[in-house]
mmCIF file with all atom_site columns, C-alpha atoms in Angstrom:
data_model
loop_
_atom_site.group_PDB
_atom_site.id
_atom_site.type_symbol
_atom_site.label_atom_id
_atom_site.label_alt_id
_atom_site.label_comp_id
_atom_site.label_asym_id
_atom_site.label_entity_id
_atom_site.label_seq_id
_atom_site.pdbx_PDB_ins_code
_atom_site.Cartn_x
_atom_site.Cartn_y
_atom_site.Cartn_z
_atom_site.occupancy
_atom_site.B_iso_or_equiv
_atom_site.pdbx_formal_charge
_atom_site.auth_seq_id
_atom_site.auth_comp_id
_atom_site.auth_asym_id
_atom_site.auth_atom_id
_atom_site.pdbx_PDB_model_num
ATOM 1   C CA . UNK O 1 1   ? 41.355 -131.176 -30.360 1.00 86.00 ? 24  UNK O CA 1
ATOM 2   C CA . UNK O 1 2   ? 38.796 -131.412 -33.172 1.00 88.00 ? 25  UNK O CA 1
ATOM 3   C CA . UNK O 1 3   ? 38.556 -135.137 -32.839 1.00 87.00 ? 26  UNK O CA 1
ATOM 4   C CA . UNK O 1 4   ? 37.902 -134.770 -29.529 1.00 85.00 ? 27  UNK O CA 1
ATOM 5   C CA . UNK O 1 5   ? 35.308 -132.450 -29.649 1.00 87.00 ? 28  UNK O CA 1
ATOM 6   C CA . UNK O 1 6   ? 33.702 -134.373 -32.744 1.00 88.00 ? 29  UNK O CA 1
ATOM 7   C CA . UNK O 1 7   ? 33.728 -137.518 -30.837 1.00 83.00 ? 30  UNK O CA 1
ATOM 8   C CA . UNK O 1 8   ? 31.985 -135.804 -28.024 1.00 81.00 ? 31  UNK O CA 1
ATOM 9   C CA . UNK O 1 9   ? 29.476 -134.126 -30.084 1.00 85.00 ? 32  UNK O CA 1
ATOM 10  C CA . UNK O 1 10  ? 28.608 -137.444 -32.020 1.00 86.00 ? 33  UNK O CA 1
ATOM 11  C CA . UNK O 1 11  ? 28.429 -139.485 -28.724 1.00 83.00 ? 34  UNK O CA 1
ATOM 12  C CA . UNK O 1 12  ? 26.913 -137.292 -26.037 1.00 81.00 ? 35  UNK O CA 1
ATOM 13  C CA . UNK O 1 13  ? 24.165 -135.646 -28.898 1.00 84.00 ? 36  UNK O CA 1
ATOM 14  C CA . UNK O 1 14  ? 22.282 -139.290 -29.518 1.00 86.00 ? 37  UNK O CA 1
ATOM 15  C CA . UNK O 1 15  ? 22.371 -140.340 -26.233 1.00 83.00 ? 38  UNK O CA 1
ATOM 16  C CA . UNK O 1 16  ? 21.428 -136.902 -24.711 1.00 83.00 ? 39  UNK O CA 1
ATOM 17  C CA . UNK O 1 17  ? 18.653 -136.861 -27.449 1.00 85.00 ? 40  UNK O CA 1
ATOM 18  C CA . UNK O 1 18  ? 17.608 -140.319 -26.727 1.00 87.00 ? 41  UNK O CA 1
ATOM 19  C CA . UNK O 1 19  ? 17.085 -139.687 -23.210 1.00 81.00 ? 42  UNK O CA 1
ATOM 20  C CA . UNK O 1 20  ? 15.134 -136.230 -23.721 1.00 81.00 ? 43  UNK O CA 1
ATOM 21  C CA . UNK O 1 21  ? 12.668 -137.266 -26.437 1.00 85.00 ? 44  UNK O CA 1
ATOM 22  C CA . UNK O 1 22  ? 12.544 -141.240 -26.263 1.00 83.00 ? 45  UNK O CA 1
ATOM 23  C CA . UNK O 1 23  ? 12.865 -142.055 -22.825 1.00 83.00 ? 46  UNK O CA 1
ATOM 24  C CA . UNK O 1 24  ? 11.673 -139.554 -20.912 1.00 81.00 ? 47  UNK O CA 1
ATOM 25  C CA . UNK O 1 25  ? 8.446  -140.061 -22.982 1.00 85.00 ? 48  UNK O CA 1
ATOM 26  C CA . UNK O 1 26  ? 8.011  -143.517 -22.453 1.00 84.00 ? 49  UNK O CA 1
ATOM 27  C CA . UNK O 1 27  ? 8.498  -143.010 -18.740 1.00 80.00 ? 50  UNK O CA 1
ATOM 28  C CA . UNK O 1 28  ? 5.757  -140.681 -18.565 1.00 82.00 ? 51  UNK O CA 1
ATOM 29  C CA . UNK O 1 29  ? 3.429  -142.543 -20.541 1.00 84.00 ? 52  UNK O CA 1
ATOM 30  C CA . UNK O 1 30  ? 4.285  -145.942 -18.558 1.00 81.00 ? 53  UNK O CA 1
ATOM 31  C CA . UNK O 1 31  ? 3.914  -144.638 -15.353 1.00 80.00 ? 54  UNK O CA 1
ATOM 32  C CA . UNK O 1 32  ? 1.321  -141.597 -15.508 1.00 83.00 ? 55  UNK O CA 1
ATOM 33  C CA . UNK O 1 33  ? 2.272  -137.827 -15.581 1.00 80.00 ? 56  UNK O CA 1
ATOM 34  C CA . UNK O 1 34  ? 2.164  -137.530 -11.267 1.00 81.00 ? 57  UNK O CA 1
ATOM 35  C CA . UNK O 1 35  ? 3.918  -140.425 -10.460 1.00 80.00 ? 58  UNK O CA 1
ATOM 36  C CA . UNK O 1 36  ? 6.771  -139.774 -13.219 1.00 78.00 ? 59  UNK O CA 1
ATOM 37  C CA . UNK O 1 37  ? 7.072  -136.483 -11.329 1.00 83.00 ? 60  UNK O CA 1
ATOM 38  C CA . UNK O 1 38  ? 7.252  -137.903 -7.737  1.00 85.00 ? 61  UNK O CA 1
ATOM 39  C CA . UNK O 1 39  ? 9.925  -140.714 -8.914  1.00 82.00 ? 62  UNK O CA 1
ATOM 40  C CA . UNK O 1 40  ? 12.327 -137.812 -11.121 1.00 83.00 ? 63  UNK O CA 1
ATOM 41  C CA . UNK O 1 41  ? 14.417 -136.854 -8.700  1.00 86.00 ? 64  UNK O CA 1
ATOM 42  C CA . UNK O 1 42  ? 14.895 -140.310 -7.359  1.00 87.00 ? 65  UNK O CA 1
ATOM 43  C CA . UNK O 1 43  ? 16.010 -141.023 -11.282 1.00 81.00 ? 66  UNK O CA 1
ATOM 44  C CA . UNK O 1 44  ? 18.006 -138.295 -11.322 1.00 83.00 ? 67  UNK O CA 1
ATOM 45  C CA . UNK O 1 45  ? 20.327 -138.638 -7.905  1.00 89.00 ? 68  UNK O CA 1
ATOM 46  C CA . UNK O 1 46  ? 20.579 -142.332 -9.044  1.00 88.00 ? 69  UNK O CA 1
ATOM 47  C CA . UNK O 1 47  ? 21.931 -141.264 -12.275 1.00 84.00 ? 70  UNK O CA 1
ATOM 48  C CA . UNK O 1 48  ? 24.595 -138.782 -10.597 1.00 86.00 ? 71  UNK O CA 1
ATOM 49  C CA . UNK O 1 49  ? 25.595 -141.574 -8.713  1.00 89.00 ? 72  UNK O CA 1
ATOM 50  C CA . UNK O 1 50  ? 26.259 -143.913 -10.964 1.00 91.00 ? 73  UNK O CA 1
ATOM 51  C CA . UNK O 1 51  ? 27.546 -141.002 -13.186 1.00 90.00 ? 74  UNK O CA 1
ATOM 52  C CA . UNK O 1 52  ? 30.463 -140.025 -10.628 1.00 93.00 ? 75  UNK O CA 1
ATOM 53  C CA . UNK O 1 53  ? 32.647 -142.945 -10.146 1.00 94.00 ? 76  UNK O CA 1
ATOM 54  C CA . UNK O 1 54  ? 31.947 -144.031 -14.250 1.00 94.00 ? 77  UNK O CA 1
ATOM 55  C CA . UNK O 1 55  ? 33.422 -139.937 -14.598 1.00 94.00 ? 78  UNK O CA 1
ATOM 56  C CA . UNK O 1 56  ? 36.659 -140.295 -12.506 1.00 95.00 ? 79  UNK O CA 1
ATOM 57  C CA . UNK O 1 57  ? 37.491 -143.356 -13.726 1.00 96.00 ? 80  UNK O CA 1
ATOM 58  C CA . UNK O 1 58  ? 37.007 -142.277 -17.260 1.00 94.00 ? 81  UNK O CA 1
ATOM 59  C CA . UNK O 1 59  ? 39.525 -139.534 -16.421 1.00 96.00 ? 82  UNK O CA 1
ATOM 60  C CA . UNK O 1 60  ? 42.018 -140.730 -14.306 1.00 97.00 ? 83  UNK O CA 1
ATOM 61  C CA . UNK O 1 61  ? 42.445 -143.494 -17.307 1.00 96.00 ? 84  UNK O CA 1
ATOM 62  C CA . UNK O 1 62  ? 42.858 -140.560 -19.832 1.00 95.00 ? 85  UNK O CA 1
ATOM 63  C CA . UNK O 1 63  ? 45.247 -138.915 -17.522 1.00 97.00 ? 86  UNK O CA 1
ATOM 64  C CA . UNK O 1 64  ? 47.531 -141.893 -17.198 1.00 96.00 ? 87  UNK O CA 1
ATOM 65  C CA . UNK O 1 65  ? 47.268 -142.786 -20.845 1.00 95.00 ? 88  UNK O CA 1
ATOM 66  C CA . UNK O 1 66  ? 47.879 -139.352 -22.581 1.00 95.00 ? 89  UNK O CA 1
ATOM 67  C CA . UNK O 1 67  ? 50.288 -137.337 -19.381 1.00 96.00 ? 90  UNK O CA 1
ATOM 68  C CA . UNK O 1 68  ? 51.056 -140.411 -17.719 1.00 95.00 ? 91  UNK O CA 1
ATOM 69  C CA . UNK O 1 69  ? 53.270 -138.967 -14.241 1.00 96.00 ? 92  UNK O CA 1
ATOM 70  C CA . UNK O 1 70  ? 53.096 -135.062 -14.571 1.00 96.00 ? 93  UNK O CA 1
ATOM 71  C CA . UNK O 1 71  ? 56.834 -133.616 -14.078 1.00 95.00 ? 94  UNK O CA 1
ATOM 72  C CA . UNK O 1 72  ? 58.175 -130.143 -13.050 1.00 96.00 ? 95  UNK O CA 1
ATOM 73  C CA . UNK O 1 73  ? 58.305 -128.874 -17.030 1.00 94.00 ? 96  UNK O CA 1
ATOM 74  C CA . UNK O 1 74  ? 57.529 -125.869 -18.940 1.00 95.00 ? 97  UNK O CA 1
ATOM 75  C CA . UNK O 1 75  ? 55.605 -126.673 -22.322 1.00 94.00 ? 98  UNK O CA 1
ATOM 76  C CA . UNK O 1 76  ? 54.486 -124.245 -25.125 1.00 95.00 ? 99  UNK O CA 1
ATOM 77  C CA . UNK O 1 77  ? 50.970 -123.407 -25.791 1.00 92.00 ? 100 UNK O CA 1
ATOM 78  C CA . UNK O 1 78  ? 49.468 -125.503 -28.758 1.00 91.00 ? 101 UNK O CA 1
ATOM 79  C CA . UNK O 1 79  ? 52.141 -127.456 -28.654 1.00 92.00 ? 102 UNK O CA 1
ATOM 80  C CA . UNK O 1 80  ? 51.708 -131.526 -28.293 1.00 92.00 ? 103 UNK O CA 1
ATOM 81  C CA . UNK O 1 81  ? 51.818 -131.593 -24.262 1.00 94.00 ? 104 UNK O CA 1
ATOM 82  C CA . UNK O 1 82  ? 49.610 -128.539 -24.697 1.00 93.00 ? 105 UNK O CA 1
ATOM 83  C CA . UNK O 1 83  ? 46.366 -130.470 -26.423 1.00 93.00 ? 106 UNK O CA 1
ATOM 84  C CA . UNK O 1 84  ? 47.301 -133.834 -24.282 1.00 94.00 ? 107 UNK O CA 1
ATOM 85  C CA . UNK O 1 85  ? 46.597 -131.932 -21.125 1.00 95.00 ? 108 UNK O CA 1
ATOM 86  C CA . UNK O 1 86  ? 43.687 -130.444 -23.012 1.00 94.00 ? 109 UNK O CA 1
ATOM 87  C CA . UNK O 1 87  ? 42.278 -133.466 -23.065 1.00 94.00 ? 110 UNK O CA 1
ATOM 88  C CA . UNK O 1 88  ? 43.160 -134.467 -19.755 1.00 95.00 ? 111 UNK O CA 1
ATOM 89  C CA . UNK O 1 89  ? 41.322 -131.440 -18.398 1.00 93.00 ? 112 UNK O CA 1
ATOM 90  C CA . UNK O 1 90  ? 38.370 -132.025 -20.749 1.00 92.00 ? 113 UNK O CA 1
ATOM 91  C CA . UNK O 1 91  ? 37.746 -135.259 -19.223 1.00 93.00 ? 114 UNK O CA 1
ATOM 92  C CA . UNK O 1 92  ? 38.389 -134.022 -15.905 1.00 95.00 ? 115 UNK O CA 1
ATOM 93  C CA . UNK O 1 93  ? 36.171 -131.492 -15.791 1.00 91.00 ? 116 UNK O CA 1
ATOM 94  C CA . UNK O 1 94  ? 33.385 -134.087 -16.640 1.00 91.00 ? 117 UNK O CA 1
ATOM 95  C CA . UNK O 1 95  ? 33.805 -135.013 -13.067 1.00 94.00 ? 118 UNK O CA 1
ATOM 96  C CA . UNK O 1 96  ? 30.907 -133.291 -10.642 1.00 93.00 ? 119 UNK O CA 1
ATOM 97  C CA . UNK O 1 97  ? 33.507 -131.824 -8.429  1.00 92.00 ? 120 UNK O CA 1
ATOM 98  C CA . UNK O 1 98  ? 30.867 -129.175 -7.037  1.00 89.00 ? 121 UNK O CA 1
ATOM 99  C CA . UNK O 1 99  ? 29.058 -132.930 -5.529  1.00 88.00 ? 122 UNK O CA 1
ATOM 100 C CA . UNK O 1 100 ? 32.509 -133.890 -4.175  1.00 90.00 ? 123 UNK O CA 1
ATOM 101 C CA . UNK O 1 101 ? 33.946 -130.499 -2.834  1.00 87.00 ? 124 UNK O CA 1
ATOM 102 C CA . UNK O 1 102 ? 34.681 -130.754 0.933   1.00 83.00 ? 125 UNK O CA 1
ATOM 103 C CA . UNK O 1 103 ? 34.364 -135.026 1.341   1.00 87.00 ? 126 UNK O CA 1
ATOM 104 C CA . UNK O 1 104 ? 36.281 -137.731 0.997   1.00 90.00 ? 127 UNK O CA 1
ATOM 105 C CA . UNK O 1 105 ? 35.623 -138.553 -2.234  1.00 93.00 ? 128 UNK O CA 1
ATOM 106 C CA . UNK O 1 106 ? 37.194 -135.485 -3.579  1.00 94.00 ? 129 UNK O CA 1
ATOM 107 C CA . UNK O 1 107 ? 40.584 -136.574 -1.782  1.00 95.00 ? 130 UNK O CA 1
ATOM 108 C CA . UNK O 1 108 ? 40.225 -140.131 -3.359  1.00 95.00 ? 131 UNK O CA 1
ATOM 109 C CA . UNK O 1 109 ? 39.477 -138.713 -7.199  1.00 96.00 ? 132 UNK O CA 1
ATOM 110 C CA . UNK O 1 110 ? 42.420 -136.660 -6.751  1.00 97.00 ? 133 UNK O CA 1
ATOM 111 C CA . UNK O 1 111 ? 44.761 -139.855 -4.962  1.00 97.00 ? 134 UNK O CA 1
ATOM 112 C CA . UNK O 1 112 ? 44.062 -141.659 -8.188  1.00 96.00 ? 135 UNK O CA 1
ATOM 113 C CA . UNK O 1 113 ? 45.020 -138.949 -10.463 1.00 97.00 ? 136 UNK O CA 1
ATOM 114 C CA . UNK O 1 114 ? 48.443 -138.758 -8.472  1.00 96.00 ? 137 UNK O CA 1
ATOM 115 C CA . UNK O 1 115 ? 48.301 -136.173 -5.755  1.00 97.00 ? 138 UNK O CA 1
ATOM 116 C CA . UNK O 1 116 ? 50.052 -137.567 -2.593  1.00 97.00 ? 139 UNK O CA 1
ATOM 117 C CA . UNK O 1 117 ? 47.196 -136.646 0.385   1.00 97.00 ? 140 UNK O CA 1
ATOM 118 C CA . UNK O 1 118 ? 47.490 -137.742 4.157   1.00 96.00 ? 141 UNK O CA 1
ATOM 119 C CA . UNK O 1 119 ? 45.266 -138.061 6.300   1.00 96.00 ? 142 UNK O CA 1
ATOM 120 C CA . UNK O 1 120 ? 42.586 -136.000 7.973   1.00 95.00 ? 143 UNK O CA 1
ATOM 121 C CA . UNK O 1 121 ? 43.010 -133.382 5.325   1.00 96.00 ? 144 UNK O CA 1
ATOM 122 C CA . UNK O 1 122 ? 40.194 -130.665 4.722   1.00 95.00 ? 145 UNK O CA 1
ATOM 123 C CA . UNK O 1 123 ? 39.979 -129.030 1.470   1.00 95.00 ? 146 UNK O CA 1
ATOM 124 C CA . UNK O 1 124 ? 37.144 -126.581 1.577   1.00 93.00 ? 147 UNK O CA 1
ATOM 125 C CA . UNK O 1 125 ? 34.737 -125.645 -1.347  1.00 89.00 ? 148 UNK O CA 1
ATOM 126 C CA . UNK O 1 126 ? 36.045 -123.152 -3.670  1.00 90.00 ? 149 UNK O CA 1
ATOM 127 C CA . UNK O 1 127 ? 40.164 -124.682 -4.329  1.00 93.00 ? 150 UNK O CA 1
ATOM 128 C CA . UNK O 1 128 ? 40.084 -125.744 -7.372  1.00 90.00 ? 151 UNK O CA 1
ATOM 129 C CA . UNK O 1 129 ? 42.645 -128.788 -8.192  1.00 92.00 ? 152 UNK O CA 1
ATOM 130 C CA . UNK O 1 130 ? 41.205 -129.466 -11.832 1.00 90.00 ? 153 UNK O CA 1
ATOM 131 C CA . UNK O 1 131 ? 44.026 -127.672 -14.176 1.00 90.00 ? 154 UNK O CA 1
ATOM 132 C CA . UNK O 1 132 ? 46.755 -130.724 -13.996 1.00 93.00 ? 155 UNK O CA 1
ATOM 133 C CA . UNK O 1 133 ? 49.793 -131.613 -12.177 1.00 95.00 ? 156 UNK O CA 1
ATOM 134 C CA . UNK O 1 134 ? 48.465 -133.661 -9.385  1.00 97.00 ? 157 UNK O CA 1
ATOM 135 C CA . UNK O 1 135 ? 51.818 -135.723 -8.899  1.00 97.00 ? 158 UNK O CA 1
ATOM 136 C CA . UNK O 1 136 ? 53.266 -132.619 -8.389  1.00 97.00 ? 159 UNK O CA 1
ATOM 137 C CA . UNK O 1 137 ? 51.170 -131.831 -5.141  1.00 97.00 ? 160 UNK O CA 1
ATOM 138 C CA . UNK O 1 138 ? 51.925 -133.118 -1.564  1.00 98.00 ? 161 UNK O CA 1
ATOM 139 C CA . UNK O 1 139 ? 50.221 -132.634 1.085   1.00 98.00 ? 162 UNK O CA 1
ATOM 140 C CA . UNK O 1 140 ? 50.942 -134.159 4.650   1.00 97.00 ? 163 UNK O CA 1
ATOM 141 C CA . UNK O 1 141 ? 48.547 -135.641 7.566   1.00 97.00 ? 164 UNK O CA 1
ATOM 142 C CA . UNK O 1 142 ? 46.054 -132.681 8.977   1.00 97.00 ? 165 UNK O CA 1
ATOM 143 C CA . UNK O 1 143 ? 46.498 -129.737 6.624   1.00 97.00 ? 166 UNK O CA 1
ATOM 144 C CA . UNK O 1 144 ? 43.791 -127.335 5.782   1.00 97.00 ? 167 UNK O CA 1
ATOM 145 C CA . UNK O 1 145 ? 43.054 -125.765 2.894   1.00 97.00 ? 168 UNK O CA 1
ATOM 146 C CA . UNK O 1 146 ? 40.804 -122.879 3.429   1.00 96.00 ? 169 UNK O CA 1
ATOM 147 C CA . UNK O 1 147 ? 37.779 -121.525 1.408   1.00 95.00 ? 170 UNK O CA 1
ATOM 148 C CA . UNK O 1 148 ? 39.365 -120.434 -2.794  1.00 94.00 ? 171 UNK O CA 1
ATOM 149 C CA . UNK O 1 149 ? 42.909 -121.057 -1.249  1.00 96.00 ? 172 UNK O CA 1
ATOM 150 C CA . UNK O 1 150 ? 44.953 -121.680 -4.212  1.00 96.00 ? 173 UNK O CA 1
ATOM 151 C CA . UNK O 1 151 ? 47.919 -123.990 -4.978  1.00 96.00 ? 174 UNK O CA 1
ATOM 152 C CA . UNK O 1 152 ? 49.517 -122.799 -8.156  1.00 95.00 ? 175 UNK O CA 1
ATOM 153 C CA . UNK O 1 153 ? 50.990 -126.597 -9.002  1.00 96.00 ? 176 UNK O CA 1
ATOM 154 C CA . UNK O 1 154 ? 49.618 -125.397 -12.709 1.00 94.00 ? 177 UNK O CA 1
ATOM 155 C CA . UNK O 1 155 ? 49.880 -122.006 -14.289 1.00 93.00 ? 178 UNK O CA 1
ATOM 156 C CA . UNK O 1 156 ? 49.587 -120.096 -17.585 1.00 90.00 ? 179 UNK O CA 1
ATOM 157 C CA . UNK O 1 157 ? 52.792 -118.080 -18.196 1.00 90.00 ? 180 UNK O CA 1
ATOM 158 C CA . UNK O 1 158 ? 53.537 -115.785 -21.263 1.00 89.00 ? 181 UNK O CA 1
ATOM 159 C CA . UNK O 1 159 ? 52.270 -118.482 -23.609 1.00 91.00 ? 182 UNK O CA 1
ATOM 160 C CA . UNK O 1 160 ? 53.932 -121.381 -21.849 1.00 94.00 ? 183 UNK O CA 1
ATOM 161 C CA . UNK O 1 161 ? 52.080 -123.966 -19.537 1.00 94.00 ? 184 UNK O CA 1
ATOM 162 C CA . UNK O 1 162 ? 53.990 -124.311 -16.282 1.00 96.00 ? 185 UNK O CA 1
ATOM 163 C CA . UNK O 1 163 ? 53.850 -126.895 -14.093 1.00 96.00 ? 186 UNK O CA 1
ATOM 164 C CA . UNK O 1 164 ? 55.765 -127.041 -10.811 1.00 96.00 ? 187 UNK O CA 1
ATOM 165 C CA . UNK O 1 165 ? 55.817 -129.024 -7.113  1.00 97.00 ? 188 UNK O CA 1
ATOM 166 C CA . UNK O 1 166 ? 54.386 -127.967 -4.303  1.00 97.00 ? 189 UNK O CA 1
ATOM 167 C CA . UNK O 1 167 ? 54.808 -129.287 -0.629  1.00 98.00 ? 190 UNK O CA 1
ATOM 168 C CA . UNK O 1 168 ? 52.271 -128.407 2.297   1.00 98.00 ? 191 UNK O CA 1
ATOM 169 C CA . UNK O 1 169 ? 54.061 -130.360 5.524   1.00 97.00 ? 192 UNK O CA 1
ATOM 170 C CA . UNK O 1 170 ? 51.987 -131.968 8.445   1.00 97.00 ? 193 UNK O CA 1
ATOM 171 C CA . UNK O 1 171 ? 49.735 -129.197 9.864   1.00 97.00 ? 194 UNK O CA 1
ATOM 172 C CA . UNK O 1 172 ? 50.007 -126.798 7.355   1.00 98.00 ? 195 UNK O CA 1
ATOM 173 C CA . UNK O 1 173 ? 46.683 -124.121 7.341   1.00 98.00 ? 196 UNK O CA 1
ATOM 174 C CA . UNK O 1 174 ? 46.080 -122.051 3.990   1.00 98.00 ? 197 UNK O CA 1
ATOM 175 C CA . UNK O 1 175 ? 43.961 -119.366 5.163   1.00 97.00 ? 198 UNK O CA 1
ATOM 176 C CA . UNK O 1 176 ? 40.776 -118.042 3.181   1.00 97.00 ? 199 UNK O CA 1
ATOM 177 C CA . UNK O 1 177 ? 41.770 -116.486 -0.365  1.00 96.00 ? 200 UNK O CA 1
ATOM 178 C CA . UNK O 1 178 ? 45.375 -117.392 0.594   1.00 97.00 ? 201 UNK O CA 1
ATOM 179 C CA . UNK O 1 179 ? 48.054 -118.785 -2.200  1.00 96.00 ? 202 UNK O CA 1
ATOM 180 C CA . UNK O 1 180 ? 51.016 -120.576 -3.032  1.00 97.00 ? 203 UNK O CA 1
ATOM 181 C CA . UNK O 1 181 ? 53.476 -120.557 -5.760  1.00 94.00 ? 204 UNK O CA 1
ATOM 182 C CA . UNK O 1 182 ? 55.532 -123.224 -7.902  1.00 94.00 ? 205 UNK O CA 1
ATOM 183 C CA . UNK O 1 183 ? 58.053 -124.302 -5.831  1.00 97.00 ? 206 UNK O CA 1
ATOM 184 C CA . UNK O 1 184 ? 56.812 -123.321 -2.443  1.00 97.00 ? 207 UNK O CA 1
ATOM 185 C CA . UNK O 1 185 ? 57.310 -125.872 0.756   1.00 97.00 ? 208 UNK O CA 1
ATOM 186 C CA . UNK O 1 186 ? 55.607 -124.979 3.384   1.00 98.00 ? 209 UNK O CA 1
ATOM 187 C CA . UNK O 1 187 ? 57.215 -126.632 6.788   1.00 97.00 ? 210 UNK O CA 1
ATOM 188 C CA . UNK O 1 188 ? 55.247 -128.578 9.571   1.00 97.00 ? 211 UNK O CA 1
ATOM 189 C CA . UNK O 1 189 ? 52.658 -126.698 11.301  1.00 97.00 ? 212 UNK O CA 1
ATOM 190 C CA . UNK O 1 190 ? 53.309 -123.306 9.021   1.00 97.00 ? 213 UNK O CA 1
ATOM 191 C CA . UNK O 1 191 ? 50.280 -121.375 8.558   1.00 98.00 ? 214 UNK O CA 1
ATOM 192 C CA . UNK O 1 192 ? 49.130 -118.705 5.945   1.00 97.00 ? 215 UNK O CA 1
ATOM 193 C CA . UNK O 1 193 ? 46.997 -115.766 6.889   1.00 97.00 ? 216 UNK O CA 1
ATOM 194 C CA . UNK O 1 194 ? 43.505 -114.590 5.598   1.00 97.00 ? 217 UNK O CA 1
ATOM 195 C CA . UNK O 1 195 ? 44.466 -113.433 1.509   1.00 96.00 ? 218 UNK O CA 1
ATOM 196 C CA . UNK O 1 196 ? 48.596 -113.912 2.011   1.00 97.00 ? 219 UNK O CA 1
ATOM 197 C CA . UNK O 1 197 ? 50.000 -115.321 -1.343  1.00 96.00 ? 220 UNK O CA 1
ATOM 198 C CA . UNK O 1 198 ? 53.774 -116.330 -1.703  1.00 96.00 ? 221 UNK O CA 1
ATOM 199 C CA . UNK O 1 199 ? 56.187 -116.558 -4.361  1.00 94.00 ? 222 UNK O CA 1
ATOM 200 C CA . UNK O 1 200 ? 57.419 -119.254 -6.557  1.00 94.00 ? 223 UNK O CA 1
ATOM 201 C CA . UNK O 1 201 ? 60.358 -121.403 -4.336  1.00 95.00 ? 224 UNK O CA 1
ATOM 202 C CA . UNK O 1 202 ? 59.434 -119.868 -1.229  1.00 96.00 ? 225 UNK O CA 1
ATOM 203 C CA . UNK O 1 203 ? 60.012 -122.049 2.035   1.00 97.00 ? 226 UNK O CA 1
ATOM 204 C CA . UNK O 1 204 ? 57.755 -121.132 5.326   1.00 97.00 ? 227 UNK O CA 1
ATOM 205 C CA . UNK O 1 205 ? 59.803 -122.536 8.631   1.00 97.00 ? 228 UNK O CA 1
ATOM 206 C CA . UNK O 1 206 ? 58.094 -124.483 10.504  1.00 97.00 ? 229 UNK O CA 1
ATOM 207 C CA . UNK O 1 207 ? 55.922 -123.249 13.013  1.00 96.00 ? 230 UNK O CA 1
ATOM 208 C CA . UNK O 1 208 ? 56.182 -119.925 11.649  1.00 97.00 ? 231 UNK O CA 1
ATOM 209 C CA . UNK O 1 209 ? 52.718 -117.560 10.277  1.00 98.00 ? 232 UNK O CA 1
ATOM 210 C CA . UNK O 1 210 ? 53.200 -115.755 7.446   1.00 97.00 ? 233 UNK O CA 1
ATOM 211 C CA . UNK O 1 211 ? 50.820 -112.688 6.532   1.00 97.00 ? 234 UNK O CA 1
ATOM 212 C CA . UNK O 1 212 ? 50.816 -110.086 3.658   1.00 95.00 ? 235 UNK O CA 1
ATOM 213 C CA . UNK O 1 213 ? 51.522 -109.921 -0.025  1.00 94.00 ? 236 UNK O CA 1
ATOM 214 C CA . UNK O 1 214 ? 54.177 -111.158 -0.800  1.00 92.00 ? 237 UNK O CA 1
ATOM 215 C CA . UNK O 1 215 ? 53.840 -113.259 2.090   1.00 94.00 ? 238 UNK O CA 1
ATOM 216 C CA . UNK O 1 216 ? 56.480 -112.210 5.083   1.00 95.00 ? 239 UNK O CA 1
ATOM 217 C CA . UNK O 1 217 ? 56.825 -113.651 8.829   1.00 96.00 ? 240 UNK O CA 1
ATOM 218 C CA . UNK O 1 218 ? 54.391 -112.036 11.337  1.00 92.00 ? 241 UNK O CA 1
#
């Protein structure tokens, strides 16, 4: 961990201080103070986009060279697994998921960093995917993932990182503020209500709504 964080701090200070007092300088003086104010924000989105794909790929090679496949496991805090995942999440992070939320391009950052996605699959702003486990997730043609739904595929546990599958079947809905647990399947065309959270290793039928906390059939 500290050689990661030195080797950020001795790459990302130069270049963030060339940029602030060497270049940003120079474009002001080459181009006059107005027009280096009309053309910033043009600078700037061309940056982020440039930035983006450079980001994901940066971590999704991280991810594969330090985790590799994530597994069902249980791993102790500060132990090895502990500070590669660390990392992993580190680099992850870097990514400007708030950009990506709710396109596309989220579902394709998250393909390449293992999660099994089908098609026509909304993921609304607010679920966060960023703490690890991605091979562990699958998620059929169609589903919905409501606004800060949650799928516990990672989880902090009494000093112990736990990661465990999850499987959300062909039609599945997560409703707003809903959950799932490690373990959970939810079956084809199963639906969660409005703040309903479910246990680790439970299986919805499918078809079937499920309300309440813990979740139960309605």
């Amino acid at each position: 961990q500290l050689a990661w964080l030195a080797a950020g701090l001795f790459v990302l200070s130069p270049v963030l201080y060339l940029a602030t007092f060497r270049l940003a300088p120079a474009l002001v003086d080459r181009l006059g103070l107005a027009v280096a104010i009309l053309v910033a924000p043009w600078i700037a989105m061309a940056a982020l986009i440039l930035y983006t794909p450079l980001a994901a790929v940066a971590a999704v090679v991280i991810k594969r060279a330090l985790i590799g496949k994530y597994e069902a496991l249980t791993a102790p805090v500060w132990g090895g697994f502990y500070v590669r995942n660390w990392i992993v999440q580190r680099s992850v992070r870097a990514v400007p998921w708030r950009r990506l939320e709710g396109t596309v391009f989220q579902q394709l950052v998250l393909r390449a960093l293992g999660a099994r996605i089908g098609k026509r699959v909304h993921i609304h702003r607010g679920v966060m995917l960023t703490r690890g486990g991605w091979d562990l997730l699958d998620i059929g043609d169609d589903v919905t993932l409501s606004q800060d739904s949650a799928v516990r595929i990672a989880e902090l546990d009494d000093g112990h990182l736990v990661f465990s599958p999850v499987v959300l079947g062909k039609g599945v809905t997560l409703g707003v503020h809903s959950g799932v647990g490690g373990y959970c399947v939810l079956e084809e065309g199963a639906m969660l209500a409005d703040n309903t959270s479910l246990q680790d290793g439970t299986r919805v039928p499918a078809g079937e709504r499920w309300d309440g906390i813990p979740g139960h059939p309605a």
